[in-house]
CSV table of C-alpha atoms in Angstrom, one decimal:
chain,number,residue,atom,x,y,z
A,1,UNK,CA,-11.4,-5.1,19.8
A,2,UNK,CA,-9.8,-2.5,17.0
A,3,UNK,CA,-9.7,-3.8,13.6
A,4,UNK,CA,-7.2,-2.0,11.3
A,5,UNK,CA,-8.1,-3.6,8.0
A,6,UNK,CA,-10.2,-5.4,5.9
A,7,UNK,CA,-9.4,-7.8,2.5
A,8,UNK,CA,-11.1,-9.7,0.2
A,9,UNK,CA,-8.5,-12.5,-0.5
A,10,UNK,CA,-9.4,-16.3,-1.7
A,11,UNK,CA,-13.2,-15.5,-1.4
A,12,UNK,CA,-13.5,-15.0,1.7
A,13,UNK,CA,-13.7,-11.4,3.6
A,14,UNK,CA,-10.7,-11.5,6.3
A,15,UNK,CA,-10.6,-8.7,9.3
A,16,UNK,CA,-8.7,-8.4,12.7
A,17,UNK,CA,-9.3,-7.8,16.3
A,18,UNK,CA,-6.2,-6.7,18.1
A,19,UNK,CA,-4.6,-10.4,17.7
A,20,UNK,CA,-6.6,-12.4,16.2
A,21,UNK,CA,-7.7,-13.1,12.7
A,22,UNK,CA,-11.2,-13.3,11.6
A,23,UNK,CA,-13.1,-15.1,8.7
A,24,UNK,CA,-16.3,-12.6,8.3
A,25,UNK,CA,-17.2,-13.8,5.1
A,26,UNK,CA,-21.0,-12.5,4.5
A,27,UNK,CA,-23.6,-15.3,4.6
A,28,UNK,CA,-21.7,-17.4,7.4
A,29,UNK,CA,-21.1,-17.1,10.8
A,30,UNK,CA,-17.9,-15.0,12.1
A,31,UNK,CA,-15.0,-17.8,12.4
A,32,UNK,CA,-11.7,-17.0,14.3
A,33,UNK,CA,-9.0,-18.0,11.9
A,34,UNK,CA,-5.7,-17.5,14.4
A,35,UNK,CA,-5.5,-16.0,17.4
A,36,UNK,CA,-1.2,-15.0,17.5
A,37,UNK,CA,0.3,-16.3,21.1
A,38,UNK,CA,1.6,-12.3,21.9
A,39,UNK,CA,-1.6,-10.6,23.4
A,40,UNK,CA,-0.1,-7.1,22.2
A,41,UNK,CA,0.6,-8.5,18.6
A,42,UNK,CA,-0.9,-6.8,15.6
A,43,UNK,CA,-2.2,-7.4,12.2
A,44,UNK,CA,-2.0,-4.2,10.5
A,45,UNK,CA,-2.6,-5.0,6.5
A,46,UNK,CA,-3.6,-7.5,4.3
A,47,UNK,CA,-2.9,-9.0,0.4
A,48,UNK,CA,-4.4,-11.3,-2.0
A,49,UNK,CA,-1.9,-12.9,-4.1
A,50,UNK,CA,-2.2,-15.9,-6.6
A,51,UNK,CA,-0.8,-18.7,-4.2
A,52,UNK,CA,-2.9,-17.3,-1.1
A,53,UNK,CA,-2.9,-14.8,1.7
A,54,UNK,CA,0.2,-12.4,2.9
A,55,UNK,CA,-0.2,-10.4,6.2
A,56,UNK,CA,1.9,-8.1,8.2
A,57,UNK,CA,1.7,-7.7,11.6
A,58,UNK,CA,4.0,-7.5,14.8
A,59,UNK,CA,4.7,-5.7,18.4
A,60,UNK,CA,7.4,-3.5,19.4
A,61,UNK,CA,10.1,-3.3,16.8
A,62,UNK,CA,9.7,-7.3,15.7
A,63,UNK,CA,7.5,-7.4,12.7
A,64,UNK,CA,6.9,-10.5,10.3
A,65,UNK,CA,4.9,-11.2,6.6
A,66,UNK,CA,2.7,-14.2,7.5
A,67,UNK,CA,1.5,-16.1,4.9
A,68,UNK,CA,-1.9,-18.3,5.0
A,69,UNK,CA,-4.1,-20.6,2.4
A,70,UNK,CA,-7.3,-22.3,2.6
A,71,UNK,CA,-7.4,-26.2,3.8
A,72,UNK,CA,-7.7,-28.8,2.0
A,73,UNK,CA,-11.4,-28.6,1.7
A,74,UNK,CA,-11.9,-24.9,0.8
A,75,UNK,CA,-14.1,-24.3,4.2
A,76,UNK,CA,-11.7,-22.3,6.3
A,77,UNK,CA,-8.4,-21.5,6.4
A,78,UNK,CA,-4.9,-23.2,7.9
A,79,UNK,CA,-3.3,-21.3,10.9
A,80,UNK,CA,-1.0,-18.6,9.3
A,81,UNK,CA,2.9,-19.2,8.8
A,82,UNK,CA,6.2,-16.9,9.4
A,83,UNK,CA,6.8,-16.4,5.5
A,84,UNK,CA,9.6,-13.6,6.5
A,85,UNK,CA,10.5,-11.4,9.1
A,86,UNK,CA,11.1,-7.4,8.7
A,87,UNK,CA,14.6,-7.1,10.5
A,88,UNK,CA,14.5,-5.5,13.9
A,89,UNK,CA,12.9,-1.8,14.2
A,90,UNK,CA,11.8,-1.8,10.7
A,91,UNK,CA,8.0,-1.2,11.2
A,92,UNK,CA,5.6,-2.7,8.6
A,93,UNK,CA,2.6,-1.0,7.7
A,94,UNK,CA,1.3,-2.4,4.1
A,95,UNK,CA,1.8,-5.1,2.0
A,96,UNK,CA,1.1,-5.5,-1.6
A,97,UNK,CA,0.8,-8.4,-4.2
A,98,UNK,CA,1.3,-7.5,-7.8
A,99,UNK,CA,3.2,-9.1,-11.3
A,100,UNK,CA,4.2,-11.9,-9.0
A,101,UNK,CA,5.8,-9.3,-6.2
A,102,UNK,CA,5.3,-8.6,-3.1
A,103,UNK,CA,5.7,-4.9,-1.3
A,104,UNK,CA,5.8,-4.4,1.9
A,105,UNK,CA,5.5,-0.7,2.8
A,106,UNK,CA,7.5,-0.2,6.0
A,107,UNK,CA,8.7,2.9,8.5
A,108,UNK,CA,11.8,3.1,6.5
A,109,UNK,CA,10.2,2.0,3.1
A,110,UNK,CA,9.6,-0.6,0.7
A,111,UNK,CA,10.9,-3.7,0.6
A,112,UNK,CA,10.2,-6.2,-2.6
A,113,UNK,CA,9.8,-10.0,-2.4
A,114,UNK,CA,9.2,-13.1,-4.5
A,115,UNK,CA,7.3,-16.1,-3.3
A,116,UNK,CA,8.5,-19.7,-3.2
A,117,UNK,CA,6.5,-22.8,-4.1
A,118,UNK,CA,5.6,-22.6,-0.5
A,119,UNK,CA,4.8,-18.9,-0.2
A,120,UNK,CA,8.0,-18.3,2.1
A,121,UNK,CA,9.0,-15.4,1.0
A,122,UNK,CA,12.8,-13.5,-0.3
A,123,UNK,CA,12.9,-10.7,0.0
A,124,UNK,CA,15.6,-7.5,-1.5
A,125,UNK,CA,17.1,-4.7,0.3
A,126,UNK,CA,15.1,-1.6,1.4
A,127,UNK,CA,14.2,1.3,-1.1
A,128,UNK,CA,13.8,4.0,1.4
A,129,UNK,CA,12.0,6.8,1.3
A,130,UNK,CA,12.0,9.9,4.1
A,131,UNK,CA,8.2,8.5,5.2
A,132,UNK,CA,6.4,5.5,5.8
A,133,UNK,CA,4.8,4.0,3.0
A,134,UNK,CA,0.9,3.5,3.8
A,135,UNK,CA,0.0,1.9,0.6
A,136,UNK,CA,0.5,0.6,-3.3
A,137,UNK,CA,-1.6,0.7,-6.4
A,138,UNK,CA,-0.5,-1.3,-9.4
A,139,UNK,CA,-0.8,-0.1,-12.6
A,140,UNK,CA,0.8,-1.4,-16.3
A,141,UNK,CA,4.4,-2.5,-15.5
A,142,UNK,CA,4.6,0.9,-12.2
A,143,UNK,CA,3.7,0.6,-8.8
A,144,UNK,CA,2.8,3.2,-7.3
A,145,UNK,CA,2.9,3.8,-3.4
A,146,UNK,CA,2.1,6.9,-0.9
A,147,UNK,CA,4.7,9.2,0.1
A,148,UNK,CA,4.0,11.7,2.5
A,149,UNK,CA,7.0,13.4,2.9
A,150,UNK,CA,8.5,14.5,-0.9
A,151,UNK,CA,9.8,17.2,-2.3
A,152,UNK,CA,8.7,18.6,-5.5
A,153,UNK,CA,11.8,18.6,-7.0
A,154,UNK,CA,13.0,15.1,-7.0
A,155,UNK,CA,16.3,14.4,-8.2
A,156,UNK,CA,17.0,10.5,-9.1
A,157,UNK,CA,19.9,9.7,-7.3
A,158,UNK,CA,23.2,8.1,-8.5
A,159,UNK,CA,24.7,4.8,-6.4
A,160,UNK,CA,27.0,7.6,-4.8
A,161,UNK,CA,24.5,9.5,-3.6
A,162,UNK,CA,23.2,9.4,-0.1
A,163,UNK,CA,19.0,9.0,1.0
A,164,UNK,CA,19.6,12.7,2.5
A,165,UNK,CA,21.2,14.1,-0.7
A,166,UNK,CA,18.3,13.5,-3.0
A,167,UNK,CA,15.3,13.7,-0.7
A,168,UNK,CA,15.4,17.3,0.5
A,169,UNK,CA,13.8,18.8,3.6
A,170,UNK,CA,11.3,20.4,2.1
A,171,UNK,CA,8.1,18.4,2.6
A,172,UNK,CA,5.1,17.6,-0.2
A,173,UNK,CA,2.8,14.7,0.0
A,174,UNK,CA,2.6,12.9,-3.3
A,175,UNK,CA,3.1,9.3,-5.0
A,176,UNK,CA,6.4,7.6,-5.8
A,177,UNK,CA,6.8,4.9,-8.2
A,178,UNK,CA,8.4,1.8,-9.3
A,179,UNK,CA,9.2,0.7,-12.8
A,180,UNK,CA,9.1,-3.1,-12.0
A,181,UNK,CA,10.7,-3.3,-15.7
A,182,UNK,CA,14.2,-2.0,-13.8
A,183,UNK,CA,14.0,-4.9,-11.4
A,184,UNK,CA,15.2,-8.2,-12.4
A,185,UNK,CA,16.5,-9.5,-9.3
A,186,UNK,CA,14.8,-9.2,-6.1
């Protein structure tokens, strides 16, 4: 089957298969880790974060941020749980651990969440952009993520301002970024 991704996460090298998850950790043998229940499901992206594994994946227009840890014994890893779901339509296509966030780059945006003891996740309102986001670097107290649909002469908007008044049409790939120093509520 397809894979769409590959991560490095809790020492171990995770992939997909259409639905199901995969342990393909060099040096062992190729271990199926969950195989989801909807034979059209998806797993499109992957992040390490301190308390274990985030995914995204979905079908149709219902999308979810699993989350997933090693057992007990460190040999393989417990089936994945619903940490949050993406509200209806709203497409996920990266996700992103960094300074105890997590991003979730999705058809209409980004979306930032904080973890609970358990890993279930909170998560804030969307920060859209005109593009989905593809992807996230980290970098000092920024994050930066894709944007393939900018202009090159950004305005920052004012709480009045609509998404259409401040992104014009005028199309430029390029980076957008996040001072996480602004956010202190998710």
């Amino acid at each position: 089957g397809e894979s769409t991704f590959v991560l490095y996460s809790q020492d171990r090298v995770i992939t997909n298969r259409g639905n199901v998850l995969w342990d393909v950790t060099p040096g062992g043998t190729d271990a199926q880790i969950y195989e989801h229940p909807i034979p059209n499901f998806r797993w499109v992206s992957g992040t390490n974060a301190p308390n274990g594994t985030y995914l995204v994946g979905g079908v149709g227009d219902k999308w979810f941020v699993y989350f997933m840890q090693l057992d007990s014994t460190g040999a393989q890893f417990d089936a994945p749980v619903v940490a949050q779901s993406l509200p209806e339509g709203e497409i996920g296509y990266s996700i992103f651990s960094y300074q105890g966030f997590i991003m979730v780059g999705t058809r209409f945006g980004l979306r930032m969440m904080v973890a609970d003891e358990n890993g279930l996740l909170t998560s804030g309102a969307t920060i859209p952009t005109n593009a989905p986001v593809y992807d996230f670097e980290g970098q000092n107290r920024f994050v930066w993520y894709t944007q393939s649909n900018i202009t090159d002469v950004y305005e920052s908007p004012t709480n009045e301002e609509t998404v259409s008044s401040f992104f014009p049409d005028a199309p430029v790939q390029g980076l957008g970024r996040l001072d996480l120093s602004e956010y202190t509520d998710v």
